[in-house]
């Protein structure tokens, strides 16, 4: 019964969406709006594409948008991630009595050795991605996710070790503080939050883009440690 | 084919959203419901990136100084999706933590057996 109701509902929704795309608009307003999505034009982003390089000195326009033009959004987004990590820790820590810790079966030799061999390399790759975020595809979020995947490998391969969350907390707090302080320094120097107040440097080199690479490194460390602490919290909870 | 070819990306992302919605509505297992939510998330992200795409466009990255800004795709939806992916991961993690709690409390992940959620 439930399956039938859901299927019919979805069919109606799919029919509506397909009518939207096949051009069956109703009324004069609909005819005016026809084919808006199929237009092949960059509207607002064109300004960022054409002026971003000279205004911020960062080759990656997406990094420029994320950290500088829409940096305030990113600040809020990092806050959402922080709240989710805190909420996860709170939800998982409200157990009445700790169960007897189940002795985890050690991983096989291949996984153990692979973990010990690959963990530094994964950290290196992640930090490369977020340090070069203003030049190449990638950036703080992607690099942080790669770093966190290294922690996940530690959980899979070196079970005995256990991830300690104190280091994660310190890194996360310091990098979040760095982000906010840099944003406020821009406010103090030039009168707008997240102003790019550092010298731009020569374009398309590592030391370019002013404040963008510094904030991206802070974001990378913050995302990596937050996802790492999420993994540590979840892995301590195997039922 | 000629009817679909300009909007084939949109067909893909709306199909992802609808598949996710179907999974959320029908599957009784809580883990599968979370997977469905994640599918809808992916569909929305794909939709946003597709809105900013232009035919034959390149990534908005200046790999050499001589690159022209014409022909680059819109960077704003890409920046939004970049953050939306991380939000999706954090929502997923929070949902899984709540699922662990639900399993500890009810001893099952079947939504039909969890008291108060029956319909």
Short mmCIF file of C-alpha atoms in Angstrom, two decimals:
data_model
loop_
_atom_site.label_atom_id
_atom_site.label_comp_id
_atom_site.label_asym_id
_atom_site.label_seq_id
_atom_site.Cartn_x
_atom_site.Cartn_y
_atom_site.Cartn_z
CA UNK A 1 0.00 0.00 0.00
CA UNK A 2 2.72 2.42 1.03
CA UNK A 3 4.75 1.46 -2.01
CA UNK A 4 1.74 2.13 -4.28
CA UNK A 5 1.04 5.55 -2.78
CA UNK A 6 4.70 6.54 -3.01
CA UNK A 7 5.01 5.37 -6.60
CA UNK A 8 1.94 7.28 -7.73
CA UNK A 9 3.13 10.40 -5.91
CA UNK A 10 6.52 10.15 -7.56
CA UNK A 11 4.93 9.62 -10.95
CA UNK A 12 2.95 12.84 -10.54
CA UNK A 13 6.10 14.74 -9.53
CA UNK A 14 8.05 13.29 -12.45
CA UNK A 15 5.25 14.19 -14.85
CA UNK A 16 5.28 17.78 -13.59
CA UNK A 17 9.04 18.09 -13.96
CA UNK A 18 9.01 16.62 -17.45
CA UNK A 19 6.21 19.03 -18.47
CA UNK A 20 8.42 21.87 -17.25
CA UNK A 21 11.20 20.79 -19.58
CA UNK A 22 9.17 19.90 -22.64
CA UNK A 23 8.03 23.50 -22.95
CA UNK A 24 4.39 23.02 -22.00
CA UNK A 25 3.99 26.28 -20.15
CA UNK A 26 0.66 27.74 -19.29
CA UNK A 27 -0.34 31.34 -19.76
CA UNK A 28 1.60 34.38 -20.90
CA UNK A 29 3.93 34.29 -17.87
CA UNK A 30 4.91 30.71 -18.64
CA UNK A 31 5.66 31.47 -22.29
CA UNK A 32 7.91 34.29 -21.17
CA UNK A 33 9.87 31.99 -18.90
CA UNK A 34 10.27 29.13 -21.34
CA UNK A 35 13.74 27.69 -21.70
CA UNK A 36 15.37 29.82 -19.02
CA UNK A 37 17.38 26.88 -17.73
CA UNK A 38 18.62 25.91 -21.18
CA UNK A 39 20.21 29.30 -21.77
CA UNK A 40 23.90 29.00 -22.44
CA UNK A 41 25.23 32.02 -20.66
CA UNK A 42 27.20 32.84 -17.56
CA UNK A 43 25.31 35.68 -15.99
CA UNK A 44 26.69 36.87 -12.71
CA UNK A 45 29.80 34.73 -12.52
CA UNK A 46 31.12 36.44 -15.63
CA UNK A 47 32.23 39.33 -13.45
CA UNK A 48 34.20 37.03 -11.18
CA UNK A 49 35.71 35.24 -14.16
CA UNK A 50 36.90 38.41 -15.83
CA UNK A 51 38.06 40.40 -12.81
CA UNK A 52 38.90 37.76 -10.22
CA UNK A 53 42.49 37.24 -11.26
CA UNK A 54 43.46 40.91 -11.02
CA UNK A 55 41.42 41.58 -7.90
CA UNK A 56 42.62 38.64 -5.83
CA UNK A 57 45.62 37.23 -7.67
CA UNK A 58 44.39 33.67 -7.26
CA UNK A 59 44.28 31.54 -10.38
CA UNK A 60 41.42 29.41 -9.15
CA UNK A 61 38.32 31.57 -9.41
CA UNK A 62 36.28 29.12 -7.37
CA UNK A 63 38.73 29.54 -4.47
CA UNK A 64 38.45 33.27 -4.90
CA UNK A 65 34.67 33.08 -4.68
CA UNK A 66 34.64 30.67 -1.74
CA UNK A 67 37.17 32.46 0.43
CA UNK A 68 36.93 36.08 -0.61
CA UNK A 69 33.81 37.18 -2.48
CA UNK A 70 31.51 34.86 -0.55
CA UNK A 71 33.79 34.25 2.41
CA UNK A 72 31.05 35.10 4.87
CA UNK A 73 28.98 32.18 3.55
CA UNK A 74 31.98 29.94 4.03
CA UNK A 75 32.37 31.14 7.61
CA UNK A 76 28.76 30.16 8.27
CA UNK A 77 29.26 26.85 6.53
CA UNK A 78 32.32 26.01 8.64
CA UNK A 79 30.20 26.87 11.67
CA UNK A 80 27.53 24.39 10.51
CA UNK A 81 30.18 21.69 10.21
CA UNK A 82 31.44 22.54 13.70
CA UNK A 83 27.92 22.36 15.15
CA UNK A 84 27.36 19.00 13.47
CA UNK A 85 30.59 17.63 14.93
CA UNK A 86 29.68 18.93 18.41
CA UNK A 87 26.17 17.54 18.09
CA UNK A 88 27.52 14.16 17.08
CA UNK A 89 29.87 14.11 20.07
CA UNK A 90 27.01 15.08 22.40
CA UNK A 91 24.61 12.50 20.96
CA UNK A 92 27.17 9.74 21.23
CA UNK A 93 28.37 10.65 24.73
CA UNK A 94 24.98 10.38 26.44
CA UNK A 95 25.24 6.69 27.13
CA UNK A 96 24.19 5.68 30.61
CA UNK A 97 26.74 2.97 31.21
CA UNK A 98 29.77 2.29 29.12
CA UNK A 99 29.61 -1.24 27.70
CA UNK A 100 32.57 -3.50 28.17
CA UNK A 101 34.94 -2.55 25.39
CA UNK A 102 34.77 -5.26 22.78
CA UNK A 103 38.20 -6.50 21.90
CA UNK A 104 38.60 -5.60 18.24
CA UNK A 105 40.00 -8.27 16.03
CA UNK A 106 43.38 -7.05 14.71
CA UNK A 107 43.57 -6.25 11.03
CA UNK A 108 45.50 -8.50 8.69
CA UNK A 109 49.17 -7.88 7.99
CA UNK A 110 48.52 -6.37 4.57
CA UNK A 111 46.01 -3.82 5.87
CA UNK A 112 48.19 -3.02 8.89
CA UNK A 113 51.33 -2.44 6.81
CA UNK A 114 49.37 -0.54 4.17
CA UNK A 115 47.95 1.71 6.82
CA UNK A 116 51.34 2.49 8.34
CA UNK A 117 52.87 3.04 4.90
CA UNK A 118 50.06 5.08 3.37
CA UNK A 119 49.01 7.29 6.31
CA UNK A 120 51.85 9.85 5.96
CA UNK A 121 51.46 9.89 2.19
CA UNK A 122 47.73 10.60 2.49
CA UNK A 123 48.44 13.44 4.92
CA UNK A 124 51.00 14.79 2.44
CA UNK A 125 48.53 14.63 -0.46
CA UNK A 126 45.81 16.32 1.60
CA UNK A 127 48.09 19.15 2.67
CA UNK A 128 49.31 19.56 -0.91
CA UNK A 129 45.72 19.92 -2.05
CA UNK A 130 44.83 22.57 0.44
CA UNK A 131 48.08 24.52 0.18
CA UNK A 132 47.70 24.74 -3.60
CA UNK A 133 43.98 25.44 -3.38
CA UNK A 134 44.27 28.86 -4.99
CA UNK A 135 46.13 27.51 -8.05
CA UNK A 136 44.76 24.08 -8.87
CA UNK A 137 41.43 22.30 -8.53
CA UNK A 138 40.88 21.52 -4.90
CA UNK A 139 41.14 23.55 -1.75
CA UNK A 140 40.50 23.48 1.94
CA UNK A 141 37.39 21.32 1.92
CA UNK A 142 38.74 18.72 -0.49
CA UNK A 143 42.15 18.60 1.21
CA UNK A 144 40.49 18.28 4.59
CA UNK A 145 38.39 15.39 3.32
CA UNK A 146 41.53 13.63 2.03
CA UNK A 147 43.24 14.12 5.41
CA UNK A 148 40.17 12.69 7.14
CA UNK A 149 40.28 9.65 4.85
CA UNK A 150 43.77 9.04 6.24
CA UNK A 151 42.30 8.92 9.75
CA UNK A 152 39.65 6.52 8.48
CA UNK A 153 42.45 4.27 7.20
CA UNK A 154 44.03 4.37 10.68
CA UNK A 155 40.73 3.20 12.11
CA UNK A 156 40.54 0.37 9.60
CA UNK A 157 44.14 -0.74 9.73
CA UNK A 158 45.66 0.05 13.12
CA UNK A 159 42.76 -0.77 15.43
CA UNK A 160 44.86 -0.97 18.55
CA UNK A 161 46.06 2.58 18.24
CA UNK A 162 42.78 4.43 18.72
CA UNK A 163 42.45 8.06 17.71
CA UNK A 164 42.87 10.56 20.50
CA UNK A 165 40.49 13.47 20.10
CA UNK A 166 42.42 16.08 22.13
CA UNK A 167 44.71 16.91 19.20
CA UNK A 168 41.73 17.21 16.90
CA UNK A 169 40.03 19.66 19.24
CA UNK A 170 43.12 21.87 19.55
CA UNK A 171 43.77 21.97 15.77
CA UNK A 172 40.13 22.67 15.04
CA UNK A 173 39.87 25.51 17.54
CA UNK A 174 43.12 27.15 16.45
CA UNK A 175 42.32 27.04 12.74
CA UNK A 176 38.78 28.29 13.27
CA UNK A 177 40.20 31.11 15.37
CA UNK A 178 42.70 31.92 12.59
CA UNK A 179 39.87 32.19 10.06
CA UNK A 180 37.84 34.55 12.24
CA UNK A 181 40.87 36.66 13.20
CA UNK A 182 41.91 37.07 9.54
CA UNK A 183 38.38 38.11 8.65
CA UNK A 184 38.33 40.65 11.48
CA UNK A 185 41.77 42.03 10.53
CA UNK A 186 40.33 42.76 7.08
CA UNK A 187 37.48 44.59 8.80
CA UNK A 188 39.92 46.64 10.89
CA UNK A 189 42.28 47.49 8.03
CA UNK A 190 39.98 48.23 5.14
CA UNK A 191 36.50 48.36 6.55
CA UNK A 192 35.05 45.14 5.15
CA UNK A 193 35.03 41.62 6.50
CA UNK A 194 37.48 39.23 4.82
CA UNK A 195 39.17 42.01 2.88
CA UNK A 196 42.20 40.79 0.95
CA UNK A 197 44.69 43.03 2.73
CA UNK A 198 47.93 41.16 2.04
CA UNK A 199 50.01 41.86 -1.10
CA UNK A 200 48.74 39.88 -4.06
CA UNK A 201 52.13 38.62 -5.22
CA UNK A 202 52.78 37.58 -8.79
CA UNK A 203 49.85 35.68 -10.24
CA UNK A 204 49.92 31.89 -10.68
CA UNK A 205 52.75 31.26 -8.20
CA UNK A 206 52.49 29.64 -4.79
CA UNK A 207 52.88 32.94 -2.95
CA UNK A 208 49.99 34.77 -4.52
CA UNK A 209 46.41 35.55 -3.74
CA UNK A 210 47.09 37.48 -0.54
CA UNK A 211 44.96 36.14 2.28
CA UNK A 212 43.29 33.34 0.26
CA UNK A 213 45.91 30.55 0.71
CA UNK A 214 46.22 31.28 4.44
CA UNK A 215 42.47 31.02 4.99
CA UNK A 216 42.32 27.92 2.82
CA UNK A 217 45.02 26.23 4.90
CA UNK A 218 43.02 27.12 8.03
CA UNK A 219 39.86 25.70 6.45
CA UNK A 220 41.72 22.55 5.40
CA UNK A 221 43.05 21.94 8.91
CA UNK A 222 39.64 22.67 10.42
CA UNK A 223 37.71 20.37 8.08
CA UNK A 224 40.32 17.61 8.38
CA UNK A 225 40.34 17.67 12.17
CA UNK A 226 36.57 17.96 12.40
CA UNK A 227 35.95 15.01 10.10
CA UNK A 228 38.72 13.18 11.96
CA UNK A 229 37.02 13.76 15.29
CA UNK A 230 33.72 12.59 13.76
CA UNK A 231 35.45 9.37 12.67
CA UNK A 232 37.05 8.98 16.09
CA UNK A 233 33.69 9.44 17.81
CA UNK A 234 31.90 7.01 15.54
CA UNK A 235 34.66 4.40 15.73
CA UNK A 236 34.60 4.40 19.51
CA UNK A 237 30.95 3.41 19.33
CA UNK A 238 30.98 0.07 17.54
CA UNK A 239 27.97 -1.76 19.01
CA UNK B 1 16.97 12.05 -28.38
CA UNK B 2 16.80 15.50 -29.91
CA UNK B 3 14.07 16.29 -27.41
CA UNK B 4 16.23 15.30 -24.47
CA UNK B 5 19.73 16.29 -25.52
CA UNK B 6 19.73 19.93 -24.30
CA UNK B 7 18.40 18.95 -20.89
CA UNK B 8 19.85 15.49 -20.40
CA UNK B 9 21.77 16.67 -17.32
CA UNK B 10 18.57 17.93 -15.76
CA UNK B 11 16.88 14.60 -16.43
CA UNK B 12 19.78 12.90 -14.62
CA UNK B 13 19.67 15.09 -11.55
CA UNK B 14 15.90 15.02 -11.19
CA UNK B 15 16.00 11.24 -11.55
CA UNK B 16 18.54 11.12 -8.71
CA UNK B 17 16.29 13.27 -6.52
CA UNK B 18 13.24 11.13 -7.33
CA UNK B 19 15.10 7.87 -6.69
CA UNK B 20 16.21 9.30 -3.35
CA UNK B 21 12.65 10.34 -2.54
CA UNK B 22 11.38 6.86 -3.42
CA UNK B 23 13.95 5.26 -1.12
CA UNK B 24 13.02 7.63 1.73
CA UNK B 25 9.31 6.95 1.29
CA UNK B 26 9.36 3.19 0.81
CA UNK B 27 12.31 1.56 2.55
CA UNK B 28 11.70 0.58 6.16
CA UNK B 29 15.38 0.34 7.10
CA UNK B 30 16.75 3.50 8.72
CA UNK B 31 20.20 3.15 7.10
CA UNK B 32 18.58 2.93 3.69
CA UNK B 33 16.51 6.04 4.41
CA UNK B 34 19.76 7.88 5.17
CA UNK B 35 21.23 6.59 1.90
CA UNK B 36 18.13 7.97 0.14
CA UNK B 37 18.63 11.38 1.74
CA UNK B 38 22.21 11.32 0.51
CA UNK B 39 21.04 10.47 -3.01
CA UNK B 40 18.71 13.48 -2.99
CA UNK B 41 21.63 15.59 -1.78
CA UNK B 42 23.74 14.40 -4.71
CA UNK B 43 20.93 15.17 -7.15
CA UNK B 44 20.58 18.72 -5.85
CA UNK B 45 24.34 19.27 -6.09
CA UNK B 46 24.34 17.99 -9.66
CA UNK B 47 21.47 20.32 -10.46
CA UNK B 48 23.33 23.35 -9.13
CA UNK B 49 26.49 22.54 -11.08
CA UNK B 50 24.45 21.93 -14.24
CA UNK B 51 22.75 25.32 -13.98
CA UNK B 52 26.16 26.99 -14.15
CA UNK B 53 27.46 24.89 -17.03
CA UNK B 54 27.76 26.24 -20.56
CA UNK B 55 28.27 24.13 -23.67
CA UNK B 56 31.94 23.33 -24.14
CA UNK B 57 32.96 25.41 -21.15
CA UNK B 58 36.16 24.93 -19.18
CA UNK B 59 36.88 25.02 -15.47
CA UNK B 60 37.16 28.55 -14.06
CA UNK B 61 40.86 28.21 -13.31
CA UNK B 62 43.64 30.28 -14.85
CA UNK B 63 46.33 27.68 -15.41
CA UNK B 64 48.38 30.13 -17.47
CA UNK B 65 48.23 33.90 -17.62
CA UNK B 66 47.17 33.93 -21.27
CA UNK B 67 43.87 32.17 -20.58
CA UNK B 68 40.81 34.16 -21.54
CA UNK B 69 37.84 34.35 -19.16
CA UNK B 70 35.45 33.70 -22.05
CA UNK B 71 34.25 30.11 -22.20
CA UNK B 72 34.71 29.49 -18.48
CA UNK B 73 31.72 28.09 -16.63
CA UNK B 74 30.01 29.97 -13.80
CA UNK B 75 32.14 29.74 -10.62
CA UNK B 76 29.39 30.68 -8.16
CA UNK B 77 27.35 27.42 -8.25
CA UNK B 78 30.57 25.45 -8.03
CA UNK B 79 31.55 27.36 -4.89
CA UNK B 80 28.10 26.77 -3.41
CA UNK B 81 28.24 23.05 -4.18
CA UNK B 82 31.72 22.84 -2.68
CA UNK B 83 30.31 23.90 0.66
CA UNK B 84 27.06 21.96 0.19
CA UNK B 85 29.00 18.69 -0.14
CA UNK B 86 30.66 19.24 3.23
CA UNK B 87 27.31 20.14 4.78
CA UNK B 88 25.93 16.89 3.32
CA UNK B 89 28.73 14.90 4.93
CA UNK B 90 28.15 16.50 8.32
CA UNK B 91 24.39 15.90 8.11
CA UNK B 92 25.09 12.29 7.17
CA UNK B 93 27.41 11.87 10.16
CA UNK B 94 24.86 13.38 12.56
CA UNK B 95 22.11 11.16 11.15
CA UNK B 96 24.28 8.08 11.58
CA UNK B 97 25.04 9.02 15.18
CA UNK B 98 21.32 9.35 15.88
CA UNK B 99 20.81 5.99 14.17
CA UNK B 100 23.33 4.39 16.51
CA UNK B 101 21.34 5.79 19.45
CA UNK B 102 18.04 4.55 17.97
CA UNK B 103 19.49 1.09 17.52
CA UNK B 104 20.75 1.09 21.08
CA UNK B 105 17.33 2.09 22.38
CA UNK B 106 14.98 -0.06 20.27
CA UNK B 107 17.29 -2.86 19.21
CA UNK B 108 16.12 -2.60 15.62
CA UNK B 109 16.48 -0.34 12.61
CA UNK B 110 13.12 -1.28 11.10
CA UNK B 111 10.96 1.83 11.05
CA UNK B 112 7.77 -0.27 11.21
CA UNK B 113 8.80 -1.70 14.56
CA UNK B 114 9.96 1.54 16.15
CA UNK B 115 7.17 2.80 18.36
CA UNK B 116 5.57 6.05 17.30
CA UNK B 117 6.84 6.06 13.74
CA UNK B 118 4.31 3.61 12.29
CA UNK B 119 2.01 4.70 9.46
#
